[in-house]
XYZ file of N, CA, C and O in Angstrom:
780
model
N 20.660 21.678 53.813
C 21.605 21.997 52.749
C 21.937 23.492 52.853
O 21.042 24.322 52.909
N 23.236 23.799 52.868
C 23.619 25.208 52.977
C 23.421 25.927 51.638
O 23.143 25.308 50.620
N 23.545 27.258 51.671
C 23.280 28.083 50.495
C 24.140 27.726 49.299
O 23.662 27.686 48.159
N 25.431 27.439 49.528
C 26.336 27.104 48.426
C 25.908 25.805 47.754
O 25.825 25.718 46.524
N 25.614 24.781 48.559
C 25.195 23.492 47.995
C 23.879 23.624 47.235
O 23.685 23.017 46.190
N 22.961 24.426 47.796
C 21.674 24.629 47.138
C 21.859 25.290 45.775
O 21.287 24.862 44.773
N 22.691 26.350 45.731
C 22.953 27.032 44.453
C 23.635 26.095 43.465
O 23.338 26.097 42.274
N 24.549 25.291 43.990
C 25.264 24.335 43.147
C 24.297 23.312 42.543
O 24.365 23.001 41.347
N 23.379 22.785 43.355
C 22.392 21.821 42.874
C 21.445 22.459 41.859
O 21.077 21.838 40.863
N 21.043 23.691 42.123
C 20.171 24.405 41.176
C 20.857 24.607 39.836
O 20.244 24.449 38.779
N 22.145 24.942 39.880
C 22.904 25.146 38.644
C 23.025 23.831 37.882
O 22.853 23.779 36.661
N 23.314 22.762 38.612
C 23.437 21.452 37.978
C 22.110 21.038 37.337
O 22.073 20.561 36.204
N 21.010 21.252 38.054
C 19.683 20.927 37.519
C 19.370 21.766 36.289
O 18.797 21.265 35.316
N 19.769 23.030 36.319
C 19.556 23.915 35.172
C 20.302 23.400 33.939
O 19.771 23.406 32.831
N 21.517 22.922 34.144
C 22.315 22.365 33.041
C 21.649 21.091 32.506
O 21.498 20.922 31.290
N 21.240 20.207 33.402
C 20.589 18.958 32.990
C 19.304 19.235 32.223
O 19.038 18.621 31.189
N 18.515 20.177 32.720
C 17.259 20.529 32.068
C 17.490 21.127 30.681
O 16.810 20.760 29.711
N 18.450 22.041 30.578
C 18.759 22.665 29.286
C 19.270 21.621 28.298
O 18.858 21.596 27.130
N 20.154 20.739 28.767
C 20.700 19.691 27.899
C 19.584 18.754 27.435
O 19.511 18.400 26.255
N 18.708 18.375 28.356
C 17.601 17.480 27.996
C 16.708 18.118 26.933
O 16.359 17.474 25.943
N 16.346 19.374 27.123
C 15.510 20.072 26.136
C 16.165 20.062 24.755
O 15.516 19.779 23.748
N 17.456 20.364 24.715
C 18.181 20.400 23.440
C 18.303 19.005 22.828
O 18.109 18.829 21.624
N 18.620 18.011 23.656
C 18.752 16.637 23.157
C 17.418 16.128 22.608
O 17.384 15.409 21.615
N 16.329 16.479 23.274
C 15.003 16.037 22.814
C 14.656 16.654 21.457
O 13.997 16.021 20.642
N 15.093 17.879 21.228
C 14.791 18.554 19.960
C 15.728 18.136 18.836
O 15.300 17.933 17.704
N 17.038 18.046 19.149
C 18.038 17.889 18.082
C 18.843 16.590 18.150
O 19.652 16.336 17.269
N 18.661 15.804 19.177
C 19.484 14.613 19.355
C 20.735 14.953 20.141
O 21.000 16.122 20.438
N 21.504 13.947 20.446
C 22.694 14.131 21.282
C 23.870 14.653 20.469
O 24.547 15.600 20.867
N 24.119 14.043 19.322
C 25.323 14.369 18.547
C 25.335 15.801 18.022
O 26.387 16.427 17.955
N 24.179 16.320 17.648
C 24.126 17.647 17.031
C 24.242 18.789 18.033
O 24.442 19.932 17.639
N 24.107 18.501 19.320
C 24.130 19.548 20.339
C 25.531 19.646 20.942
O 26.084 18.652 21.407
N 26.078 20.846 20.929
C 27.415 21.061 21.489
C 27.331 21.491 22.950
O 26.289 21.968 23.413
N 28.432 21.347 23.657
C 28.512 21.805 25.040
C 28.302 23.316 25.088
O 27.661 23.830 26.009
N 28.793 24.026 24.079
C 28.614 25.482 24.020
C 27.129 25.838 23.955
O 26.683 26.786 24.623
N 26.345 25.080 23.176
C 24.901 25.341 23.078
C 24.196 25.060 24.403
O 23.291 25.797 24.806
N 24.625 24.011 25.069
C 24.044 23.679 26.374
C 24.378 24.783 27.380
O 23.502 25.232 28.127
N 25.629 25.218 27.375
C 26.058 26.279 28.293
C 25.241 27.550 28.074
O 24.764 28.175 29.029
N 25.037 27.898 26.821
C 24.257 29.095 26.502
C 22.818 28.950 26.994
O 22.260 29.864 27.606
N 22.207 27.802 26.744
C 20.815 27.571 27.155
C 20.664 27.560 28.674
O 19.626 27.966 29.204
N 21.706 27.104 29.377
C 21.655 27.027 30.841
C 22.196 28.299 31.507
O 22.203 28.385 32.739
N 22.670 29.242 30.697
C 23.262 30.497 31.204
C 24.445 30.245 32.138
O 24.564 30.829 33.214
N 25.314 29.314 31.709
C 26.558 29.039 32.432
C 27.682 28.958 31.416
O 27.447 28.946 30.205
N 28.899 28.884 31.903
C 30.033 28.738 30.992
C 30.256 27.259 30.676
O 29.814 26.379 31.414
N 30.978 27.011 29.590
C 31.332 25.635 29.245
C 32.201 25.024 30.337
O 32.072 23.839 30.651
N 33.062 25.855 30.916
C 33.947 25.383 31.995
C 33.112 24.857 33.162
O 33.426 23.823 33.751
N 32.015 25.557 33.465
C 31.135 25.113 34.552
C 30.577 23.721 34.248
O 30.533 22.857 35.127
N 30.178 23.502 33.011
C 29.649 22.185 32.631
C 30.721 21.114 32.809
O 30.459 20.051 33.381
N 31.925 21.398 32.352
C 33.005 20.414 32.502
C 33.365 20.207 33.972
O 33.710 19.096 34.381
N 33.264 21.261 34.780
C 33.542 21.113 36.223
C 32.520 20.191 36.885
O 32.862 19.407 37.764
N 31.277 20.302 36.470
C 30.225 19.461 37.052
C 30.226 18.039 36.508
O 29.973 17.089 37.240
N 30.479 17.890 35.213
C 30.268 16.593 34.574
C 31.519 15.945 33.995
O 31.506 14.755 33.700
N 32.575 16.702 33.767
C 33.826 16.136 33.273
C 33.911 16.000 31.772
O 34.936 16.276 31.179
N 32.833 15.543 31.149
C 32.822 15.367 29.694
C 31.376 15.381 29.199
O 30.435 15.242 29.992
N 31.220 15.511 27.894
C 29.872 15.475 27.327
C 29.243 14.093 27.536
O 28.048 13.983 27.819
N 30.050 13.033 27.420
C 29.524 11.680 27.624
C 28.950 11.504 29.028
O 27.873 10.922 29.202
N 29.647 11.999 30.023
C 29.155 11.907 31.414
C 27.901 12.759 31.580
O 26.971 12.370 32.288
N 27.877 13.912 30.929
C 26.688 14.766 30.962
C 25.500 14.018 30.363
O 24.400 14.023 30.932
N 25.710 13.359 29.236
C 24.627 12.600 28.589
C 24.101 11.527 29.549
O 22.883 11.379 29.713
N 24.998 10.802 30.202
C 24.577 9.779 31.169
C 23.706 10.384 32.260
O 22.664 9.833 32.614
N 24.126 11.527 32.792
C 23.361 12.162 33.872
C 22.047 12.737 33.367
O 21.052 12.762 34.098
N 22.026 13.206 32.124
C 20.777 13.711 31.538
C 19.769 12.567 31.420
O 18.587 12.748 31.730
N 20.219 11.400 30.992
C 19.318 10.249 30.864
C 18.768 9.862 32.233
O 17.571 9.608 32.390
N 19.635 9.842 33.243
C 19.199 9.555 34.615
C 18.180 10.596 35.075
O 17.135 10.254 35.641
N 18.467 11.857 34.809
C 17.568 12.961 35.167
C 16.212 12.784 34.480
O 15.157 12.937 35.105
N 16.232 12.442 33.211
C 15.013 12.241 32.431
C 14.185 11.080 32.989
O 12.970 11.194 33.204
N 14.838 9.961 33.238
C 14.143 8.781 33.759
C 13.525 9.088 35.120
O 12.370 8.753 35.374
N 14.288 9.751 35.985
C 13.763 10.111 37.302
C 12.576 11.059 37.180
O 11.588 10.933 37.907
N 12.662 12.012 36.260
C 11.590 12.982 36.065
C 10.314 12.290 35.566
O 9.218 12.528 36.090
N 10.463 11.430 34.575
C 9.302 10.688 34.057
C 8.738 9.782 35.145
O 7.520 9.697 35.331
N 9.614 9.131 35.900
C 9.158 8.240 36.964
C 8.375 9.006 38.026
O 7.351 8.513 38.518
N 8.834 10.210 38.385
C 8.112 11.010 39.382
C 6.679 11.269 38.919
O 5.741 11.222 39.714
N 6.525 11.524 37.632
C 5.187 11.738 37.074
C 4.360 10.447 37.147
O 3.188 10.470 37.516
N 4.971 9.328 36.795
C 4.278 8.046 36.868
C 3.906 7.706 38.308
O 2.819 7.192 38.566
N 4.816 7.989 39.222
C 4.559 7.686 40.624
C 3.355 8.474 41.148
O 2.549 7.938 41.913
N 3.231 9.710 40.718
C 2.056 10.506 41.102
C 0.774 9.842 40.604
O -0.231 9.801 41.310
N 0.841 9.333 39.375
C -0.329 8.641 38.816
C -0.618 7.373 39.618
O -1.757 7.115 40.000
N 0.416 6.587 39.885
C 0.254 5.327 40.617
C -0.352 5.567 41.994
O -1.241 4.847 42.432
N 0.118 6.607 42.678
C -0.335 6.873 44.049
C -1.644 7.652 44.111
O -2.190 7.841 45.190
N -2.149 8.075 42.965
C -3.400 8.831 42.953
C -4.573 7.920 43.306
O -4.457 6.695 43.292
N -5.713 8.534 43.603
C -6.901 7.786 44.008
C -7.769 7.328 42.841
O -8.814 6.724 43.053
N -7.343 7.603 41.611
C -8.165 7.205 40.467
C -8.075 5.698 40.254
O -7.127 5.055 40.690
N -9.071 5.134 39.573
C -9.075 3.691 39.379
C -8.036 3.259 38.345
O -7.446 4.077 37.648
N -7.843 1.963 38.291
C -6.804 1.372 37.442
C -6.926 1.794 35.982
O -5.943 2.176 35.358
N -8.127 1.759 35.429
C -8.288 2.072 34.004
C -7.895 3.517 33.706
O -7.301 3.798 32.665
N -8.189 4.438 34.618
C -7.788 5.842 34.418
C -6.271 5.987 34.522
O -5.665 6.774 33.801
N -5.677 5.259 35.449
C -4.210 5.296 35.573
C -3.562 4.813 34.280
O -2.621 5.433 33.790
N -4.069 3.726 33.733
C -3.500 3.180 32.505
C -3.662 4.180 31.367
O -2.736 4.410 30.581
N -4.797 4.812 31.282
C -5.021 5.829 30.258
C -4.018 6.970 30.402
O -3.453 7.449 29.420
N -3.759 7.385 31.639
C -2.770 8.446 31.875
C -1.365 7.982 31.486
O -0.579 8.764 30.961
N -1.037 6.730 31.749
C 0.270 6.196 31.332
C 0.405 6.243 29.820
O 1.420 6.665 29.284
N -0.611 5.766 29.134
C -0.553 5.652 27.682
C -0.392 7.010 27.021
O 0.372 7.165 26.073
N -1.078 7.985 27.530
C -1.048 9.298 26.892
C -0.108 10.275 27.575
O -0.199 11.480 27.373
N 0.846 9.759 28.369
C 1.827 10.604 29.033
C 2.672 11.314 27.982
O 3.331 10.690 27.160
N 2.653 12.630 28.006
C 3.343 13.441 26.988
C 4.849 13.273 27.028
O 5.519 13.320 26.000
N 5.429 13.089 28.217
C 6.884 12.985 28.318
C 7.417 11.718 27.660
O 8.549 11.674 27.227
N 6.608 10.678 27.624
C 7.070 9.420 27.042
C 6.492 9.168 25.655
O 6.737 8.136 25.063
N 5.733 10.099 25.130
C 5.141 9.869 23.817
C 6.215 9.896 22.734
O 7.236 10.571 22.865
N 5.983 9.147 21.688
C 6.962 9.050 20.600
C 7.240 10.403 19.973
O 8.345 10.653 19.494
N 6.269 11.298 20.001
C 6.472 12.608 19.369
C 7.345 13.540 20.196
O 7.857 14.521 19.679
N 7.534 13.236 21.479
C 8.313 14.148 22.321
C 9.735 13.682 22.578
O 10.530 14.419 23.136
N 10.070 12.473 22.184
C 11.406 11.946 22.464
C 12.174 11.767 21.149
O 11.678 11.152 20.216
N 13.359 12.332 21.089
C 14.199 12.196 19.895
C 14.669 10.751 19.794
O 14.992 10.100 20.790
N 14.716 10.247 18.585
C 15.093 8.848 18.366
C 16.462 8.522 18.965
O 16.672 7.430 19.481
N 17.377 9.485 18.920
C 18.709 9.253 19.481
C 18.655 9.019 20.995
O 19.379 8.176 21.524
N 17.795 9.767 21.693
C 17.630 9.588 23.142
C 17.007 8.218 23.408
O 17.460 7.475 24.278
N 15.976 7.890 22.659
C 15.311 6.600 22.820
C 16.313 5.457 22.612
O 16.385 4.528 23.415
N 17.095 5.527 21.546
C 18.074 4.475 21.270
C 19.145 4.402 22.349
O 19.581 3.313 22.724
N 19.560 5.549 22.856
C 20.554 5.583 23.934
C 20.008 4.845 25.160
O 20.709 4.030 25.761
N 18.757 5.137 25.515
C 18.136 4.476 26.658
C 18.056 2.972 26.417
O 18.386 2.168 27.288
N 17.661 2.570 25.211
C 17.528 1.146 24.918
C 18.880 0.439 24.911
O 18.984 -0.694 25.374
N 19.917 1.087 24.407
C 21.258 0.486 24.440
C 21.684 0.267 25.889
O 22.210 -0.782 26.245
N 21.441 1.271 26.734
C 21.768 1.132 28.160
C 20.972 -0.013 28.782
O 21.501 -0.793 29.563
N 19.703 -0.094 28.435
C 18.805 -1.082 29.020
C 19.151 -2.492 28.553
O 18.890 -3.461 29.250
N 19.721 -2.615 27.371
C 19.996 -3.936 26.803
C 21.473 -4.327 26.873
O 21.856 -5.363 26.355
N 22.274 -3.509 27.499
C 23.725 -3.730 27.489
C 24.156 -4.981 28.243
O 25.257 -5.480 28.044
N 23.310 -5.472 29.137
C 23.693 -6.638 29.929
C 24.463 -6.240 31.179
O 24.676 -7.047 32.073
N 24.890 -4.986 31.254
C 25.590 -4.502 32.441
C 24.558 -3.985 33.432
O 23.429 -3.677 33.078
N 24.951 -3.874 34.691
C 24.051 -3.362 35.728
C 24.032 -1.843 35.640
O 24.715 -1.141 36.352
N 23.247 -1.325 34.712
C 23.157 0.112 34.482
C 22.116 0.728 35.417
O 21.333 0.028 36.053
N 22.091 2.043 35.457
C 21.081 2.750 36.245
C 19.685 2.353 35.775
O 18.788 2.129 36.586
N 19.512 2.244 34.478
C 18.200 1.916 33.922
C 17.766 0.516 34.354
O 16.616 0.301 34.733
N 18.687 -0.428 34.317
C 18.375 -1.796 34.742
C 18.020 -1.832 36.225
O 17.036 -2.463 36.627
N 18.812 -1.156 37.049
C 18.525 -1.106 38.488
C 17.186 -0.427 38.750
O 16.403 -0.875 39.590
N 16.937 0.649 38.026
C 15.680 1.378 38.165
C 14.502 0.466 37.848
O 13.534 0.395 38.598
N 14.602 -0.255 36.746
C 13.535 -1.158 36.328
C 13.294 -2.230 37.390
O 12.155 -2.488 37.786
N 14.372 -2.847 37.857
C 14.274 -3.950 38.807
C 13.814 -3.490 40.186
O 12.953 -4.118 40.797
N 14.402 -2.388 40.669
C 14.172 -1.966 42.055
C 12.963 -1.059 42.247
O 12.370 -1.042 43.320
N 12.590 -0.293 41.231
C 11.485 0.658 41.392
C 10.274 0.319 40.524
O 9.167 0.151 41.018
N 10.497 0.266 39.214
C 9.368 0.155 38.290
C 8.613 -1.173 38.443
O 7.380 -1.178 38.546
N 9.322 -2.267 38.436
C 8.674 -3.577 38.499
C 7.854 -3.774 39.776
O 6.681 -4.178 39.695
N 8.417 -3.474 40.957
C 7.595 -3.623 42.173
C 6.333 -2.748 42.155
O 5.269 -3.183 42.600
N 6.439 -1.542 41.625
C 5.264 -0.669 41.560
C 4.233 -1.194 40.563
O 3.031 -1.058 40.790
N 4.712 -1.796 39.469
C 3.770 -2.376 38.507
C 2.996 -3.530 39.142
O 1.785 -3.662 38.928
N 3.684 -4.337 39.925
C 3.011 -5.456 40.600
C 1.943 -4.923 41.552
O 0.819 -5.435 41.590
N 2.274 -3.864 42.305
C 1.275 -3.254 43.199
C 0.077 -2.745 42.399
O -1.072 -2.885 42.823
N 0.365 -2.161 41.249
C -0.696 -1.635 40.397
C -1.605 -2.762 39.905
O -2.828 -2.638 39.902
N -1.003 -3.874 39.511
C -1.801 -5.011 39.061
C -2.615 -5.610 40.207
O -3.738 -6.068 39.997
N -2.053 -5.588 41.418
C -2.809 -6.061 42.587
C -4.042 -5.175 42.797
O -5.130 -5.671 43.097
N -3.867 -3.864 42.661
C -4.990 -2.928 42.779
C -6.045 -3.274 41.726
O -7.239 -3.315 42.020
N -5.586 -3.529 40.494
C -6.517 -3.833 39.401
C -7.287 -5.116 39.659
O -8.471 -5.213 39.331
N -6.631 -6.092 40.262
C -7.326 -7.340 40.599
C -8.437 -7.069 41.618
O -9.549 -7.566 41.482
N -8.126 -6.257 42.626
C -9.119 -5.932 43.662
C -10.297 -5.158 43.077
O -11.432 -5.310 43.530
N -10.024 -4.318 42.074
C -11.081 -3.514 41.452
C -11.845 -4.289 40.371
O -12.775 -3.760 39.770
N -11.406 -5.508 40.080
C -12.065 -6.297 39.052
C -11.678 -5.886 37.636
O -12.340 -6.245 36.676
N -10.584 -5.144 37.489
C -10.116 -4.688 36.176
C -9.216 -5.731 35.505
O -9.042 -5.722 34.303
N -8.626 -6.590 36.322
C -7.804 -7.704 35.836
C -8.343 -8.967 36.493
O -8.698 -8.953 37.673
N -8.382 -10.026 35.752
C -8.843 -11.314 36.270
C -8.008 -11.688 37.499
O -6.794 -11.881 37.397
N -8.636 -11.809 38.669
C -7.884 -12.103 39.890
C -7.274 -13.502 39.922
O -6.426 -13.788 40.766
N -7.687 -14.366 38.992
C -7.110 -15.710 38.965
C -5.772 -15.746 38.238
O -5.068 -16.754 38.269
N -5.411 -14.640 37.573
C -4.105 -14.579 36.900
C -3.033 -14.330 37.964
O -3.096 -13.351 38.700
N -2.074 -15.217 38.048
C -1.039 -15.112 39.081
C -0.045 -14.001 38.755
O 0.140 -13.634 37.586
N 0.596 -13.503 39.796
C 1.655 -12.513 39.598
C 2.807 -13.109 38.792
O 3.460 -12.400 38.031
N 3.029 -14.404 38.943
C 4.089 -15.069 38.173
C 3.784 -14.996 36.674
O 4.676 -14.762 35.865
N 2.517 -15.200 36.321
C 2.130 -15.113 34.911
C 2.279 -13.684 34.401
O 2.753 -13.455 33.281
N 1.896 -12.721 35.219
C 2.040 -11.308 34.840
C 3.521 -10.975 34.648
O 3.900 -10.334 33.659
N 4.361 -11.443 35.565
C 5.807 -11.186 35.444
C 6.383 -11.854 34.196
O 7.250 -11.280 33.527
N 5.914 -13.057 33.885
C 6.380 -13.737 32.669
C 5.975 -12.939 31.432
O 6.765 -12.777 30.493
N 4.761 -12.423 31.426
C 4.266 -11.591 30.323
C 5.126 -10.337 30.167
O 5.553 -9.991 29.061
N 5.403 -9.673 31.288
C 6.248 -8.469 31.261
C 7.634 -8.816 30.741
O 8.213 -8.095 29.921
N 8.178 -9.944 31.199
C 9.525 -10.349 30.778
C 9.574 -10.665 29.281
O 10.522 -10.284 28.593
N 8.558 -11.324 28.755
C 8.514 -11.614 27.311
C 8.479 -10.312 26.513
O 9.195 -10.155 25.522
N 7.638 -9.406 26.958
C 7.496 -8.097 26.312
C 8.830 -7.352 26.339
O 9.297 -6.827 25.340
N 9.445 -7.360 27.511
C 10.726 -6.672 27.694
C 11.811 -7.265 26.795
O 12.559 -6.548 26.145
N 11.916 -8.586 26.787
C 12.949 -9.242 25.977
C 12.760 -8.962 24.491
O 13.734 -8.771 23.764
N 11.531 -8.913 24.040
C 11.271 -8.582 22.639
C 11.729 -7.162 22.337
O 12.411 -6.907 21.345
N 11.368 -6.217 23.203
C 11.719 -4.813 22.969
C 13.216 -4.554 23.091
O 13.716 -3.560 22.572
N 13.933 -5.431 23.775
C 15.372 -5.247 23.946
C 16.189 -5.704 22.740
O 17.382 -5.465 22.684
N 15.558 -6.334 21.775
C 16.271 -6.758 20.577
C 16.584 -5.542 19.714
O 15.697 -4.745 19.407
N 17.842 -5.410 19.331
C 18.286 -4.219 18.594
C 17.477 -3.991 17.317
O 17.072 -2.867 17.025
N 17.230 -5.036 16.568
C 16.477 -4.855 15.323
C 15.026 -4.459 15.587
O 14.338 -3.959 14.701
N 14.553 -4.636 16.810
C 13.201 -4.209 17.183
C 13.228 -2.764 17.671
O 12.553 -1.898 17.129
N 14.041 -2.485 18.726
C 13.967 -1.154 19.327
C 14.446 -0.045 18.405
O 14.045 1.103 18.564
N 15.250 -0.354 17.401
C 15.699 0.682 16.478
C 14.580 1.184 15.567
O 14.694 2.240 14.981
N 13.500 0.430 15.448
C 12.425 0.794 14.526
C 11.060 0.965 15.189
O 10.090 1.266 14.512
N 11.001 0.780 16.483
C 9.689 0.666 17.121
C 9.167 1.958 17.746
O 8.005 2.033 18.115
N 9.981 2.990 17.840
C 9.576 4.224 18.516
C 8.211 4.748 18.051
O 7.372 5.081 18.890
N 7.928 4.810 16.743
C 6.611 5.332 16.329
C 5.423 4.484 16.809
O 4.290 4.947 16.805
N 5.686 3.257 17.207
C 4.611 2.357 17.645
C 4.435 2.334 19.161
O 3.635 1.549 19.678
N 5.168 3.190 19.869
C 5.181 3.158 21.332
C 3.787 3.217 21.938
O 3.439 2.412 22.812
N 2.972 4.152 21.498
C 1.632 4.305 22.079
C 0.782 3.066 21.814
O 0.115 2.562 22.716
N 0.826 2.555 20.585
C 0.053 1.354 20.253
C 0.518 0.151 21.077
O -0.303 -0.636 21.563
N 1.825 0.002 21.235
C 2.354 -1.130 22.002
C 1.978 -1.022 23.475
O 1.691 -2.039 24.119
N 1.970 0.196 24.000
C 1.557 0.378 25.390
C 0.089 0.000 25.557
O -0.290 -0.655 26.537
N -0.748 0.373 24.594
C -2.166 -0.014 24.637
C -2.292 -1.540 24.598
O -3.065 -2.123 25.365
N -1.552 -2.168 23.686
C -1.604 -3.625 23.591
C -1.125 -4.289 24.879
O -1.692 -5.297 25.320
N -0.075 -3.739 25.468
C 0.462 -4.301 26.707
C -0.609 -4.343 27.787
O -0.803 -5.345 28.455
N -1.339 -3.239 27.953
C -2.322 -3.160 29.026
C -3.699 -3.712 28.662
O -4.385 -4.282 29.496
N -4.117 -3.548 27.418
C -5.481 -3.916 27.055
C -5.586 -5.186 26.211
O -6.675 -5.707 26.026
N -4.484 -5.645 25.645
C -4.540 -6.789 24.744
C -5.194 -6.376 23.419
O -5.445 -5.197 23.186
N -5.508 -7.335 22.583
C -6.083 -6.975 21.285
C -7.578 -6.698 21.362
O -8.173 -6.186 20.433
N -8.202 -6.974 22.502
C -9.622 -6.695 22.660
C -9.865 -5.202 22.794
O -10.911 -4.694 22.423
N -8.894 -4.483 23.346
C -9.058 -3.047 23.555
C -9.558 -2.763 24.957
O -9.823 -3.673 25.730
N -9.682 -1.497 25.279
C -10.119 -1.117 26.627
C -11.575 -1.518 26.826
O -12.319 -1.723 25.880
N -11.985 -1.573 28.073
C -13.353 -2.000 28.400
C -14.344 -0.854 28.377
O -15.454 -0.998 28.842
N -13.962 0.306 27.891
C -14.865 1.470 27.897
C -15.958 1.296 26.903
O -15.844 0.664 25.903
């Protein structure tokens, strides 16, 4: 990558990062392009040149956020720690905790995820997250953390039921404060962890 492209990418990343920080604190609607420009130390014109509109910027910020969180999860998945430690790290991940994500961002992600259209979030879930979860469950079976007689089909059905429930508008609009508890239930069931 030549110097111009590198500087351009750095500037774009700076804008995405500044916008994400502001959106996480104040929501999407309350943050103006002028505030984002100031936080990123660029002009508003620069933001419009890169993104075209605030709506397009929001879309790219969500993609940036998902990729950033996924990179953190991927590090956990690929680490040498056992399954139970990985799950604990997932549950207590600060970037995905209910206290760190503004409800407007959460709802935006859920609307995208439930839209029925082939969105980035849907493709991400299908092409990246789901296959890695299956690998993780395979690791857990080998370590004796999950009953090895449970088929991957049953695990996928469980994930799909969970997903379909969370995709209901009347559910996802009110469930953000329960995120940590639901993640614990997803992985440990009502018995709780084996510690």
